[in-house]
PDB file of C-alpha atoms in Angstrom:
ATOM      1  CA  UNK A  10     222.215 173.610  78.397  1.00 83.00           C
ATOM      2  CA  UNK A  11     218.462 173.881  77.835  1.00 81.00           C
ATOM      3  CA  UNK A  12     218.385 170.612  75.940  1.00 79.00           C
ATOM      4  CA  UNK A  13     220.415 168.822  78.614  1.00 83.00           C
ATOM      5  CA  UNK A  14     218.106 170.064  81.368  1.00 89.00           C
ATOM      6  CA  UNK A  15     214.965 169.280  79.373  1.00 85.00           C
ATOM      7  CA  UNK A  16     213.803 172.872  79.031  1.00 86.00           C
ATOM      8  CA  UNK A  17     211.645 173.783  76.024  1.00 83.00           C
ATOM      9  CA  UNK A  18     213.492 176.989  75.237  1.00 87.00           C
ATOM     10  CA  UNK A  19     214.727 178.705  72.103  1.00 87.00           C
ATOM     11  CA  UNK A  20     217.983 180.602  72.294  1.00 91.00           C
ATOM     12  CA  UNK A  21     218.050 183.769  70.202  1.00 91.00           C
ATOM     13  CA  UNK A  22     221.337 185.196  68.917  1.00 94.00           C
ATOM     14  CA  UNK A  23     221.137 188.675  67.394  1.00 94.00           C
ATOM     15  CA  UNK A  24     224.092 190.181  65.568  1.00 94.00           C
ATOM     16  CA  UNK A  25     225.005 192.445  62.690  1.00 91.00           C
ATOM     17  CA  UNK A  26     226.335 191.462  59.291  1.00 91.00           C
ATOM     18  CA  UNK A  27     229.829 192.495  60.385  1.00 88.00           C
ATOM     19  CA  UNK A  28     229.940 189.445  62.688  1.00 90.00           C
ATOM     20  CA  UNK A  29     229.605 187.144  59.667  1.00 90.00           C
ATOM     21  CA  UNK A  30     233.318 187.596  58.977  1.00 87.00           C
ATOM     22  CA  UNK A  31     234.199 186.129  62.392  1.00 90.00           C
ATOM     23  CA  UNK A  32     235.012 182.485  63.017  1.00 93.00           C
ATOM     24  CA  UNK A  33     232.476 182.244  65.854  1.00 95.00           C
ATOM     25  CA  UNK A  34     229.671 182.837  63.350  1.00 94.00           C
ATOM     26  CA  UNK A  35     230.638 179.769  61.321  1.00 95.00           C
ATOM     27  CA  UNK A  36     231.429 177.625  64.369  1.00 96.00           C
ATOM     28  CA  UNK A  37     228.042 178.422  65.937  1.00 95.00           C
ATOM     29  CA  UNK A  38     226.111 177.630  62.765  1.00 96.00           C
ATOM     30  CA  UNK A  39     228.022 174.402  62.240  1.00 96.00           C
ATOM     31  CA  UNK A  40     227.411 173.071  65.769  1.00 95.00           C
ATOM     32  CA  UNK A  41     223.777 174.223  65.796  1.00 94.00           C
ATOM     33  CA  UNK A  42     223.141 172.328  62.578  1.00 94.00           C
ATOM     34  CA  UNK A  43     225.114 169.282  63.661  1.00 94.00           C
ATOM     35  CA  UNK A  44     223.378 169.006  67.047  1.00 91.00           C
ATOM     36  CA  UNK A  45     219.976 170.307  65.810  1.00 90.00           C
ATOM     37  CA  UNK A  46     219.937 172.941  68.524  1.00 91.00           C
ATOM     38  CA  UNK A  47     216.880 175.141  69.119  1.00 89.00           C
ATOM     39  CA  UNK A  48     218.568 178.395  68.135  1.00 92.00           C
ATOM     40  CA  UNK A  49     217.224 181.355  66.214  1.00 92.00           C
ATOM     41  CA  UNK A  50     220.032 183.299  64.566  1.00 95.00           C
ATOM     42  CA  UNK A  51     218.964 186.822  63.610  1.00 93.00           C
ATOM     43  CA  UNK A  52     221.349 188.795  61.450  1.00 94.00           C
ATOM     44  CA  UNK A  53     220.519 192.494  61.199  1.00 92.00           C
ATOM     45  CA  UNK A  54     222.015 193.194  57.803  1.00 91.00           C
ATOM     46  CA  UNK A  55     221.969 196.980  57.608  1.00 86.00           C
ATOM     47  CA  UNK A  56     224.559 197.065  54.807  1.00 83.00           C
ATOM     48  CA  UNK A  57     227.293 198.696  56.900  1.00 78.00           C
ATOM     49  CA  UNK A  58     229.569 197.025  59.446  1.00 77.00           C
ATOM     50  CA  UNK A  59     230.653 200.035  61.484  1.00 74.00           C
ATOM     51  CA  UNK A  60     231.765 202.275  58.606  1.00 75.00           C
ATOM     52  CA  UNK A  61     232.434 199.644  55.954  1.00 79.00           C
ATOM     53  CA  UNK A  62     229.893 198.741  53.286  1.00 79.00           C
ATOM     54  CA  UNK A  63     229.054 195.038  53.138  1.00 82.00           C
ATOM     55  CA  UNK A  64     230.084 194.893  49.489  1.00 83.00           C
ATOM     56  CA  UNK A  65     233.596 196.047  50.466  1.00 86.00           C
ATOM     57  CA  UNK A  66     234.093 193.474  53.242  1.00 83.00           C
ATOM     58  CA  UNK A  67     232.396 190.278  52.011  1.00 83.00           C
ATOM     59  CA  UNK A  68     232.917 188.423  48.734  1.00 85.00           C
ATOM     60  CA  UNK A  69     229.462 186.827  49.183  1.00 86.00           C
ATOM     61  CA  UNK A  70     226.939 189.411  50.343  1.00 87.00           C
ATOM     62  CA  UNK A  71     223.972 187.014  50.543  1.00 92.00           C
ATOM     63  CA  UNK A  72     224.267 186.258  54.264  1.00 93.00           C
ATOM     64  CA  UNK A  73     221.318 183.849  54.112  1.00 94.00           C
ATOM     65  CA  UNK A  74     223.248 181.683  51.670  1.00 95.00           C
ATOM     66  CA  UNK A  75     226.138 181.372  54.126  1.00 94.00           C
ATOM     67  CA  UNK A  76     223.813 179.997  56.805  1.00 94.00           C
ATOM     68  CA  UNK A  77     222.062 177.704  54.319  1.00 95.00           C
ATOM     69  CA  UNK A  78     225.449 176.202  53.447  1.00 95.00           C
ATOM     70  CA  UNK A  79     225.433 174.603  56.921  1.00 95.00           C
ATOM     71  CA  UNK A  80     222.075 172.958  56.253  1.00 94.00           C
ATOM     72  CA  UNK A  81     220.205 175.406  58.449  1.00 92.00           C
ATOM     73  CA  UNK A  82     216.714 176.584  57.537  1.00 91.00           C
ATOM     74  CA  UNK A  83     217.669 180.071  56.342  1.00 92.00           C
ATOM     75  CA  UNK A  84     215.516 182.957  55.158  1.00 90.00           C
ATOM     76  CA  UNK A  85     216.071 186.545  54.064  1.00 92.00           C
ATOM     77  CA  UNK A  86     213.268 188.882  55.055  1.00 89.00           C
ATOM     78  CA  UNK A  87     212.533 192.575  54.764  1.00 87.00           C
ATOM     79  CA  UNK A  88     213.854 193.722  58.115  1.00 85.00           C
ATOM     80  CA  UNK A  89     211.955 196.974  57.728  1.00 85.00           C
ATOM     81  CA  UNK A  90     208.646 195.035  57.815  1.00 84.00           C
ATOM     82  CA  UNK A  91     207.867 193.986  61.381  1.00 79.00           C
ATOM     83  CA  UNK A  92     205.342 191.389  60.190  1.00 79.00           C
ATOM     84  CA  UNK A  93     207.951 189.567  58.087  1.00 76.00           C
ATOM     85  CA  UNK A  94     210.133 188.582  61.050  1.00 68.00           C
ATOM     86  CA  UNK A  95     208.727 185.369  62.599  1.00 67.00           C
ATOM     87  CA  UNK A  96     210.461 182.051  63.197  1.00 65.00           C
ATOM     88  CA  UNK A  97     210.392 180.792  66.803  1.00 62.00           C
ATOM     89  CA  UNK A  98     207.380 178.499  66.286  1.00 62.00           C
ATOM     90  CA  UNK A  99     209.215 176.558  63.565  1.00 68.00           C
ATOM     91  CA  UNK A 100     212.235 176.035  65.817  1.00 70.00           C
ATOM     92  CA  UNK A 101     210.102 174.475  68.569  1.00 71.00           C
ATOM     93  CA  UNK A 102     209.210 171.595  66.216  1.00 72.00           C
ATOM     94  CA  UNK A 103     212.643 170.076  66.882  1.00 73.00           C
ATOM     95  CA  UNK A 104     214.088 170.545  63.396  1.00 79.00           C
ATOM     96  CA  UNK A 105     216.962 172.586  64.759  1.00 83.00           C
ATOM     97  CA  UNK A 106     218.241 176.075  64.146  1.00 88.00           C
ATOM     98  CA  UNK A 107     216.705 178.728  61.957  1.00 90.00           C
ATOM     99  CA  UNK A 108     218.512 181.705  60.467  1.00 93.00           C
ATOM    100  CA  UNK A 109     216.886 185.011  59.550  1.00 91.00           C
ATOM    101  CA  UNK A 110     218.748 187.616  57.576  1.00 92.00           C
ATOM    102  CA  UNK A 111     216.768 190.768  58.255  1.00 90.00           C
ATOM    103  CA  UNK A 112     217.675 193.084  55.417  1.00 89.00           C
ATOM    104  CA  UNK A 113     217.347 196.469  56.998  1.00 86.00           C
ATOM    105  CA  UNK A 114     219.106 199.797  57.267  1.00 82.00           C
ATOM    106  CA  UNK A 115     220.762 201.704  60.096  1.00 81.00           C
ATOM    107  CA  UNK A 116     219.242 205.188  60.056  1.00 75.00           C
ATOM    108  CA  UNK A 117     221.591 206.648  62.632  1.00 76.00           C
ATOM    109  CA  UNK A 118     225.322 206.638  63.164  1.00 70.00           C
ATOM    110  CA  UNK A 119     226.963 203.432  64.385  1.00 76.00           C
ATOM    111  CA  UNK A 120     228.113 205.252  67.511  1.00 75.00           C
ATOM    112  CA  UNK A 121     228.391 208.793  68.822  1.00 75.00           C
ATOM    113  CA  UNK A 122     231.871 208.987  67.281  1.00 80.00           C
ATOM    114  CA  UNK A 123     230.653 208.038  63.795  1.00 74.00           C
ATOM    115  CA  UNK A 124     230.677 211.060  61.462  1.00 75.00           C
ATOM    116  CA  UNK A 125     228.947 208.972  58.752  1.00 75.00           C
ATOM    117  CA  UNK A 126     231.241 210.196  55.981  1.00 78.00           C
ATOM    118  CA  UNK A 127     230.885 206.858  54.171  1.00 80.00           C
ATOM    119  CA  UNK A 128     227.238 207.207  53.117  1.00 81.00           C
ATOM    120  CA  UNK A 129     225.191 209.804  51.342  1.00 83.00           C
ATOM    121  CA  UNK A 130     222.524 211.775  53.259  1.00 86.00           C
ATOM    122  CA  UNK A 131     220.061 211.193  50.400  1.00 89.00           C
ATOM    123  CA  UNK A 132     220.527 207.418  50.812  1.00 82.00           C
ATOM    124  CA  UNK A 133     219.593 207.712  54.482  1.00 83.00           C
ATOM    125  CA  UNK A 134     216.463 209.733  53.652  1.00 87.00           C
ATOM    126  CA  UNK A 135     215.260 207.167  51.121  1.00 88.00           C
ATOM    127  CA  UNK A 136     215.545 204.445  53.746  1.00 86.00           C
ATOM    128  CA  UNK A 137     213.987 206.631  56.458  1.00 86.00           C
ATOM    129  CA  UNK A 138     210.776 206.762  54.404  1.00 85.00           C
ATOM    130  CA  UNK A 139     210.730 202.928  54.480  1.00 85.00           C
ATOM    131  CA  UNK A 140     211.276 202.851  58.245  1.00 86.00           C
ATOM    132  CA  UNK A 141     209.373 200.157  60.178  1.00 85.00           C
ATOM    133  CA  UNK A 142     207.305 202.589  62.238  1.00 85.00           C
ATOM    134  CA  UNK A 143     206.242 204.617  59.218  1.00 86.00           C
ATOM    135  CA  UNK A 144     205.488 201.527  57.111  1.00 86.00           C
ATOM    136  CA  UNK A 145     203.559 199.686  59.841  1.00 89.00           C
ATOM    137  CA  UNK A 146     201.592 202.769  60.877  1.00 90.00           C
ATOM    138  CA  UNK A 147     200.654 203.449  57.244  1.00 90.00           C
ATOM    139  CA  UNK A 148     199.564 199.818  56.798  1.00 89.00           C
ATOM    140  CA  UNK A 149     197.418 199.927  59.954  1.00 91.00           C
ATOM    141  CA  UNK A 150     195.763 203.173  58.871  1.00 92.00           C
ATOM    142  CA  UNK A 151     195.091 201.837  55.356  1.00 93.00           C
ATOM    143  CA  UNK A 152     193.509 198.706  56.804  1.00 93.00           C
ATOM    144  CA  UNK A 153     191.519 200.912  59.191  1.00 94.00           C
ATOM    145  CA  UNK A 154     193.001 199.175  62.235  1.00 93.00           C
ATOM    146  CA  UNK A 155     193.837 202.554  63.788  1.00 92.00           C
ATOM    147  CA  UNK A 156     192.896 206.151  63.169  1.00 93.00           C
ATOM    148  CA  UNK A 157     195.186 209.147  63.194  1.00 92.00           C
ATOM    149  CA  UNK A 158     193.792 209.985  66.642  1.00 94.00           C
ATOM    150  CA  UNK A 159     194.653 206.460  67.879  1.00 93.00           C
ATOM    151  CA  UNK A 160     198.165 206.866  66.507  1.00 91.00           C
ATOM    152  CA  UNK A 161     198.658 210.243  68.190  1.00 93.00           C
ATOM    153  CA  UNK A 162     197.442 208.771  71.476  1.00 95.00           C
ATOM    154  CA  UNK A 163     199.932 205.898  71.165  1.00 92.00           C
ATOM    155  CA  UNK A 164     202.741 208.386  70.531  1.00 92.00           C
ATOM    156  CA  UNK A 165     201.782 210.379  73.617  1.00 95.00           C
ATOM    157  CA  UNK A 166     201.672 207.206  75.725  1.00 96.00           C
ATOM    158  CA  UNK A 167     205.083 206.127  74.461  1.00 95.00           C
ATOM    159  CA  UNK A 168     206.569 209.565  75.151  1.00 95.00           C
ATOM    160  CA  UNK A 169     205.101 209.511  78.681  1.00 96.00           C
ATOM    161  CA  UNK A 170     206.542 206.038  79.298  1.00 96.00           C
ATOM    162  CA  UNK A 171     210.000 207.121  78.135  1.00 96.00           C
ATOM    163  CA  UNK A 172     209.832 210.298  80.261  1.00 96.00           C
ATOM    164  CA  UNK A 173     208.829 208.234  83.325  1.00 96.00           C
ATOM    165  CA  UNK A 174     211.695 205.814  82.732  1.00 96.00           C
ATOM    166  CA  UNK A 175     214.182 208.673  82.415  1.00 96.00           C
ATOM    167  CA  UNK A 176     212.867 210.253  85.609  1.00 96.00           C
TER     168      UNK A 176
END
């Protein structure tokens, strides 16, 4: 619709790796490649579709390779690194769709009804230490972009903003 109306927009589709098993995933990639549509596909691959490990539901676990098979510019990035996830500028050049497989991890349950019996608590803790907020904050402190006091102030501001929104 944006192309037909002459709008310079990029459509962003965000989904989990569980959606890769659906026909709509393949149909969307095929048409986006065929018509060179300005679409950014972002797959949050957190290794578990609901309660099923990716390795138990997909014969090919390299999601990026599935997108690349359609001739789409496809990349796998560390989804835990907020600086690694960037692609919209490339799409605006008119080359068509781009696919990002953000290899990440879901730290919490899939839903409030998820007892998380399918993964080990130690596994979750290992990933928690690689969490995006911890990693980015550590990087900023090491590069002396913020101090501990700056960080604490940001946390207080964020908490105040959340409290105001809840109120």
